[in-house]
mmCIF file of C-alpha atoms and ligand atoms in Angstrom:
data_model
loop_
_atom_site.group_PDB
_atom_site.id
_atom_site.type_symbol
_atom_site.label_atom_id
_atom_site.label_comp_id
_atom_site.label_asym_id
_atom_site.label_seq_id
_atom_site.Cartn_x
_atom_site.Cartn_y
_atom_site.Cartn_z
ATOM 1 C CA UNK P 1 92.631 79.559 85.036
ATOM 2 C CA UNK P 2 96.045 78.450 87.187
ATOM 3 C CA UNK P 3 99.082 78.464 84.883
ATOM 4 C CA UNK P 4 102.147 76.212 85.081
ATOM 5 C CA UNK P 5 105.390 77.567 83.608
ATOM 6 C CA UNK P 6 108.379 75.020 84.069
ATOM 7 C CA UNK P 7 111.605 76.905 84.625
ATOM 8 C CA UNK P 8 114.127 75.445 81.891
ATOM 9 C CA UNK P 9 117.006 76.196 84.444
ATOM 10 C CA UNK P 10 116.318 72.920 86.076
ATOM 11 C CA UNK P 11 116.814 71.151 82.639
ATOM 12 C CA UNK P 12 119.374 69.264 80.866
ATOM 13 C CA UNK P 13 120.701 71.296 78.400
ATOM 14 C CA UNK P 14 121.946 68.580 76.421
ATOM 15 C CA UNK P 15 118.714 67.496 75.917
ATOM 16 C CA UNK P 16 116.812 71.206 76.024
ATOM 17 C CA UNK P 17 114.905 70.845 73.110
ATOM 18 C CA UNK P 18 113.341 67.076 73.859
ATOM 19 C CA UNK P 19 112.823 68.168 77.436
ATOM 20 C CA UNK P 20 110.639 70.914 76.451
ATOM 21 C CA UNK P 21 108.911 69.238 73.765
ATOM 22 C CA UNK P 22 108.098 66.772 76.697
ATOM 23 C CA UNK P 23 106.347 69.724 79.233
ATOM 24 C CA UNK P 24 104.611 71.079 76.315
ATOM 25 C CA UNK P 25 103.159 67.380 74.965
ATOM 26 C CA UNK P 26 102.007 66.760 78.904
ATOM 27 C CA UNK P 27 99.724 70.000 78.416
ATOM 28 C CA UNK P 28 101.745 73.055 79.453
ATOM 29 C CA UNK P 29 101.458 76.101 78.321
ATOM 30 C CA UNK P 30 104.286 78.860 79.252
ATOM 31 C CA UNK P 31 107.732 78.288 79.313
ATOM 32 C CA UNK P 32 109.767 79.509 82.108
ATOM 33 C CA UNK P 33 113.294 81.114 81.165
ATOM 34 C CA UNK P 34 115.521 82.562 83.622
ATOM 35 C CA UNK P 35 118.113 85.146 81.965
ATOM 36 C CA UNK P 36 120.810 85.767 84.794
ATOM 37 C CA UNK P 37 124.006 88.319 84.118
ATOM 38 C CA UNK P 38 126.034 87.518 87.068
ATOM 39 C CA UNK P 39 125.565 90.805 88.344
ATOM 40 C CA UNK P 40 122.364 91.344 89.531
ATOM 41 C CA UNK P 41 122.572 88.346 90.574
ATOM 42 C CA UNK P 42 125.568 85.992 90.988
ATOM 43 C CA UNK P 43 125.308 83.466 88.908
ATOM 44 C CA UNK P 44 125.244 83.792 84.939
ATOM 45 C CA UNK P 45 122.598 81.113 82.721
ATOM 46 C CA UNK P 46 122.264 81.887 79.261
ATOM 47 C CA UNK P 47 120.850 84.437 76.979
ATOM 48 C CA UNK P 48 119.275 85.511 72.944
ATOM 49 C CA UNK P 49 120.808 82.904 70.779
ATOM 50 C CA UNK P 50 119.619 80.025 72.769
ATOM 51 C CA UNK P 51 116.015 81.770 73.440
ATOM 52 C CA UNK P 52 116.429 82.039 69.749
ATOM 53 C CA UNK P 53 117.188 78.386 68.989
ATOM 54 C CA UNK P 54 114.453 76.967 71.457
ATOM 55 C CA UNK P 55 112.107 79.404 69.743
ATOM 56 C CA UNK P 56 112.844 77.685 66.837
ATOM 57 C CA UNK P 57 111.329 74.407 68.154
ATOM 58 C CA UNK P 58 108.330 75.689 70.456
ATOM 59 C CA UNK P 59 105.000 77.643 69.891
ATOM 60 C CA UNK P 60 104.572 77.782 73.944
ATOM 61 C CA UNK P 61 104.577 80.981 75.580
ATOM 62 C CA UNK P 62 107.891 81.947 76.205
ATOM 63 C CA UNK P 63 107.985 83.590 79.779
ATOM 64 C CA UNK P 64 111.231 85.561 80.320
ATOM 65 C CA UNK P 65 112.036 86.626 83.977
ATOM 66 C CA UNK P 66 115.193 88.809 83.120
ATOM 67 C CA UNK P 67 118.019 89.236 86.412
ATOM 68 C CA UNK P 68 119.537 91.353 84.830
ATOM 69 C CA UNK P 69 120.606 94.857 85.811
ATOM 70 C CA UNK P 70 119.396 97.755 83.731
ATOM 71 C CA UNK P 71 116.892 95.592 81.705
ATOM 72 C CA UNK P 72 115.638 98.533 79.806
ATOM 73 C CA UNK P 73 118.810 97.945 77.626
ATOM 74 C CA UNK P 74 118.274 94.833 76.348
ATOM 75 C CA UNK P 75 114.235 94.322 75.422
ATOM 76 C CA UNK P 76 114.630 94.950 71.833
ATOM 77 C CA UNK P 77 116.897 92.058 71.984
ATOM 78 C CA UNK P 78 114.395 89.588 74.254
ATOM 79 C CA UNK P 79 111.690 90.825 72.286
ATOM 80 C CA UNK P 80 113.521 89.733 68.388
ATOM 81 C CA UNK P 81 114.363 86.395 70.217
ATOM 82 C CA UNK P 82 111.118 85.579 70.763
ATOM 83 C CA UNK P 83 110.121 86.365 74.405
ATOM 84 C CA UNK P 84 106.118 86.432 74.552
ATOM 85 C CA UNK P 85 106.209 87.790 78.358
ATOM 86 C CA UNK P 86 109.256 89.994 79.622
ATOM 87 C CA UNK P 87 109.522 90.153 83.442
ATOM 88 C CA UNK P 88 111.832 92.418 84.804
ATOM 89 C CA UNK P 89 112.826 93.261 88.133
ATOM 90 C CA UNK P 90 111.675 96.453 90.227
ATOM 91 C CA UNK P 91 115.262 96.686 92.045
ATOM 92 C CA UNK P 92 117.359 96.269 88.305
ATOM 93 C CA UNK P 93 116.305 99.403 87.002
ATOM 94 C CA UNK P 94 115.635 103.391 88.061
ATOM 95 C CA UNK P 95 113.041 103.787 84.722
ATOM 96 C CA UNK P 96 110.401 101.127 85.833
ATOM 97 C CA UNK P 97 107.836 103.046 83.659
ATOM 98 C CA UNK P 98 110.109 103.652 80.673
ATOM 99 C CA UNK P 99 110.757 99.790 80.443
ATOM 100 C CA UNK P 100 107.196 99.025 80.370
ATOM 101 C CA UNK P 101 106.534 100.532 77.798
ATOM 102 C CA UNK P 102 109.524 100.020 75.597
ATOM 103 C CA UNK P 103 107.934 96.192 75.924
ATOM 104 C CA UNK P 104 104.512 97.299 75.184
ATOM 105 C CA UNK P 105 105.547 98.877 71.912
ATOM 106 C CA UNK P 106 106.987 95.709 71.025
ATOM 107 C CA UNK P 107 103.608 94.360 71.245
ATOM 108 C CA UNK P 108 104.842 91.791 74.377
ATOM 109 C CA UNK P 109 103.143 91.634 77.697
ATOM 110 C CA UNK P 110 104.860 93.315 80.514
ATOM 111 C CA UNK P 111 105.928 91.741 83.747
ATOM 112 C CA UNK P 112 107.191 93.335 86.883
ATOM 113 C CA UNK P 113 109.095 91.201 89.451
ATOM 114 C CA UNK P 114 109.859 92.233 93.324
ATOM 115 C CA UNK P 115 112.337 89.870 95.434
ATOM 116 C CA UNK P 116 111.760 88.624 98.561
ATOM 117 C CA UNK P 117 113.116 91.742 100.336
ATOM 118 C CA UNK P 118 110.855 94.857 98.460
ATOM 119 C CA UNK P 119 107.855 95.327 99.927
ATOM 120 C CA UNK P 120 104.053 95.396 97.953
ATOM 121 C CA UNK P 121 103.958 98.923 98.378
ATOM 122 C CA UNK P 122 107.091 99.733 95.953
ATOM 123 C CA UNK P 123 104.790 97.634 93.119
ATOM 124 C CA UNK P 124 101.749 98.669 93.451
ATOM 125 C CA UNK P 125 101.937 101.807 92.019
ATOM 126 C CA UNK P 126 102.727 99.816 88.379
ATOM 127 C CA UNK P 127 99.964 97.275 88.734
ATOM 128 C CA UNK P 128 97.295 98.914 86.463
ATOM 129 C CA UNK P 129 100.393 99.603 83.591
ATOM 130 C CA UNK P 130 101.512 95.620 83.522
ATOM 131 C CA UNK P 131 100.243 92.233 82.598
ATOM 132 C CA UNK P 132 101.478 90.144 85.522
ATOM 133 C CA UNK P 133 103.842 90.638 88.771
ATOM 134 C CA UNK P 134 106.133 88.210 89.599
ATOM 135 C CA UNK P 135 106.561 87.680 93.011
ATOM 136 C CA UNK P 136 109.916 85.652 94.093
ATOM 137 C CA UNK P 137 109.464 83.057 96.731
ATOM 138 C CA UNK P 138 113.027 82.709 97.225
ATOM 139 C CA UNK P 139 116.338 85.222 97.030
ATOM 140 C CA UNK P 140 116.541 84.944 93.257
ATOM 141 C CA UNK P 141 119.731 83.453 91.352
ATOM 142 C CA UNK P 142 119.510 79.654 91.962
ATOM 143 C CA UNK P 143 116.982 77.009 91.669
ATOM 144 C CA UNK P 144 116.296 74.773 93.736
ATOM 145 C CA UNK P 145 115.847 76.646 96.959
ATOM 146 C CA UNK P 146 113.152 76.138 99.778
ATOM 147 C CA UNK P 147 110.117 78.357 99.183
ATOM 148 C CA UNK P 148 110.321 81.330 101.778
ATOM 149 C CA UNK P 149 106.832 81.317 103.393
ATOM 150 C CA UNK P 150 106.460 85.176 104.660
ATOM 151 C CA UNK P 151 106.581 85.643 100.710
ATOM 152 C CA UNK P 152 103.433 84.060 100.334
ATOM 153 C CA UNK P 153 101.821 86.799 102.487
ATOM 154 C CA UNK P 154 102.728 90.028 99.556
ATOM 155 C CA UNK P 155 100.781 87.383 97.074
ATOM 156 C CA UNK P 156 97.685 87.910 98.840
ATOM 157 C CA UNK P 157 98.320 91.534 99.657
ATOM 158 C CA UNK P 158 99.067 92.017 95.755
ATOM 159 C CA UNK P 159 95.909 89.893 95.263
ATOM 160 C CA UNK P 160 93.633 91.596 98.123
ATOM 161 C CA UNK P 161 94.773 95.156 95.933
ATOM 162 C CA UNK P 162 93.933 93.992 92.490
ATOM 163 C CA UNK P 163 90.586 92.860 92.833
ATOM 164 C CA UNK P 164 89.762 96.186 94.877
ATOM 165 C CA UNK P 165 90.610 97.733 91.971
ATOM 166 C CA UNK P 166 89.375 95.516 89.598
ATOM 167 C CA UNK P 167 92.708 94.672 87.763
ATOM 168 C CA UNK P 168 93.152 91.797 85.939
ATOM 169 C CA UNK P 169 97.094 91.465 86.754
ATOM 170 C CA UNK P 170 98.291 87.672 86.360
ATOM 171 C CA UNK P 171 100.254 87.060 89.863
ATOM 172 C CA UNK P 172 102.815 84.659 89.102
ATOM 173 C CA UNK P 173 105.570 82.696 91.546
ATOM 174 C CA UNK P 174 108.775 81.546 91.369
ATOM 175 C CA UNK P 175 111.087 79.288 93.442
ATOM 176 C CA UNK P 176 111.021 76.841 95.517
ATOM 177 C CA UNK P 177 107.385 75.470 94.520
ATOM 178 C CA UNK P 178 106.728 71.667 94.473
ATOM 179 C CA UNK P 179 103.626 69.223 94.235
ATOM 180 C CA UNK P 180 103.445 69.776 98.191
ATOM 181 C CA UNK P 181 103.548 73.456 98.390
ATOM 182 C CA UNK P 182 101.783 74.263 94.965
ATOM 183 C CA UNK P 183 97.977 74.958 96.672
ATOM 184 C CA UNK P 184 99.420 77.305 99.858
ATOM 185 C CA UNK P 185 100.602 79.545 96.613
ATOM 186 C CA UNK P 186 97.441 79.219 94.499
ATOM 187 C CA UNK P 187 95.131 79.797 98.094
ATOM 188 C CA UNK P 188 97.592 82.696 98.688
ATOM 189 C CA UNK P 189 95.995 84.053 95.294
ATOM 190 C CA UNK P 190 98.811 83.030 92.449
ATOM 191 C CA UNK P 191 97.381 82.224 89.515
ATOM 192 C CA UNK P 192 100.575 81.467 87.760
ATOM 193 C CA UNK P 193 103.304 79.107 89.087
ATOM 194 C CA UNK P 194 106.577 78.616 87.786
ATOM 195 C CA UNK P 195 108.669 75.341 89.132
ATOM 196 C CA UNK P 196 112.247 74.293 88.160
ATOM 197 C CA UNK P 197 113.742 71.682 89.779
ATOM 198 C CA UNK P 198 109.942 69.978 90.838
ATOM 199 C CA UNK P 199 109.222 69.627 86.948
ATOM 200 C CA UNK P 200 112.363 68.802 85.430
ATOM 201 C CA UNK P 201 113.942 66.232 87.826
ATOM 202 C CA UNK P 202 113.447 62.627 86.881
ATOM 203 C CA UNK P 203 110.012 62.026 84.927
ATOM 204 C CA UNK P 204 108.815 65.414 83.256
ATOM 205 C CA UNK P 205 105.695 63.965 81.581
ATOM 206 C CA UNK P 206 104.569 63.072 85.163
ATOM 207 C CA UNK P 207 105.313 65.597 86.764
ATOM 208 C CA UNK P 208 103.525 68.190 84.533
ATOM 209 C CA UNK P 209 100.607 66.136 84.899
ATOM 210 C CA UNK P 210 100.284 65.718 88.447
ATOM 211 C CA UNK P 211 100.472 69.711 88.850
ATOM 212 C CA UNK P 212 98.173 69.958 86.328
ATOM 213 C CA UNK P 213 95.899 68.033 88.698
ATOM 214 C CA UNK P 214 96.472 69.771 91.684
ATOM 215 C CA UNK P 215 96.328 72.826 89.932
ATOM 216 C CA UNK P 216 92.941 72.408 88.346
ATOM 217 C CA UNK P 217 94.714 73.001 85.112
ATOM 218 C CA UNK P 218 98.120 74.016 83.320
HETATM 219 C C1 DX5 C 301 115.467 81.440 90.598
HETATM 220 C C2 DX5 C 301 114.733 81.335 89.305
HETATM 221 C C3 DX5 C 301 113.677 80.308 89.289
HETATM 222 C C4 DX5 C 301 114.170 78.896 89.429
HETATM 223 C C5 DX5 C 301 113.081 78.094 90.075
HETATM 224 O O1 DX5 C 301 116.183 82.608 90.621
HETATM 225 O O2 DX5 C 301 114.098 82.569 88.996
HETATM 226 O O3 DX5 C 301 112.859 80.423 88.137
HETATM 227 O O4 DX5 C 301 114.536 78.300 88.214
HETATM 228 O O5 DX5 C 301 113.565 76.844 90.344
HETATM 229 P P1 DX5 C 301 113.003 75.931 91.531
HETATM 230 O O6 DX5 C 301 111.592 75.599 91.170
HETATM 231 O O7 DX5 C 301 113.916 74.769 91.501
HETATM 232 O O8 DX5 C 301 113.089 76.740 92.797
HETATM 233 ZN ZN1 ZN C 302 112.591 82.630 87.409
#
């Protein structure tokens, strides 16, 4: 089954809790949230206590894709907020194994992330320990980007690997993916999609359902 998960970042905040009430009443099921530190990346979002107040709201599945450096710090903390999913990235931390598991004692599902620049082969040796791997179609830190196509080709190397070995590792992606684009990721073997600025600019409701139809599902 293909997965939508809107990224909030591309919402109004003034109106977070409406907006997502909206993608969740047009049939979605994960909720994209994009945790930024200004370090490992530039730019800083937000972090637990509004996690903690949207919780408070929604029962969808909170997906947290954490740019943060050294993530194995903080995943006690994204875990007690209420993070269902906890993707971290390959390049923020030097105990990729040790992270893993501190989220899989927490009883969350594990997700490993790789930018556009780290190649498949840096991932693959974690693809049997996690849930899903989150492969970035853009330099991550912003929304709204274009989607860089050459990403496209690790998702169906990742793919190609996991059915060889008979994994059942969600492959989700993230940025730049729109209503025109959405299929060339799904035929490149994602089967979960996250989209910001496509979802949350000017009629959510709509939007959510015309992925949903080109997606087969959301
Ligand atoms: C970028 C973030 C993305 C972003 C996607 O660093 O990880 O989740 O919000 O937004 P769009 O769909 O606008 O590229
Ligand atoms: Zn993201």
């Amino acid at each position: 089954m293909n997965i939508l998960s809107p990224s909030i970042l591309a919402a109004d905040f003034s109106r977070l809790g409406e907006q997502i009430k909206e993608v969740e009443r047009a049939g979605a099921s994960y909720l994209h949230i994009d945790v930024m530190d200004g370090f490992f990346v530039p730019d800083i979002s937000f972090g637990m206590p509004v996690i903690l107040s949207i919780r408070n709201c929604s029962d969808i599945l909170f997906d947290v894709h954490l740019m943060i450096d050294r993530p194995e710090r903080y995943i006690k903390e994204f875990s007690d907020c209420g993070a269902d999913l906890i993707n971290f990235h390959l390049e923020a931390t030097e105990d990729v194994e040790g992270t893993i598991q501190k989220i899989r004692f927490l009883g969350r599902k594990a997700g490993i992330t790789i930018s556009p620049q780290t190649p498949v082969s840096a991932v693959e040796p974690y693809l049997k320990l996690v849930d899903m791997v989150l492969v970035m179609t853009v330099k991550p830190g912003f929304g709204g980007q274009k989607l860089i196509p050459e990403c496209l080709d690790k998702v169906r190397e990742i793919r190609s690997i996991i059915e060889a070995r008979g994994l059942h590792t969600d492959i989700e992606v993230d940025g730049g993916i729109r209503l025109d684009n959405v299929e060339l990721a799904l035929e490149a073997g994602a089967n979960v999609v996250v989209s910001g600025t496509a979802v949350f600019q000017n009629k959510i409701y709509e939007n959510v359902k015309k992925f949903k139809e080109k997606m087969g599902s959301v």
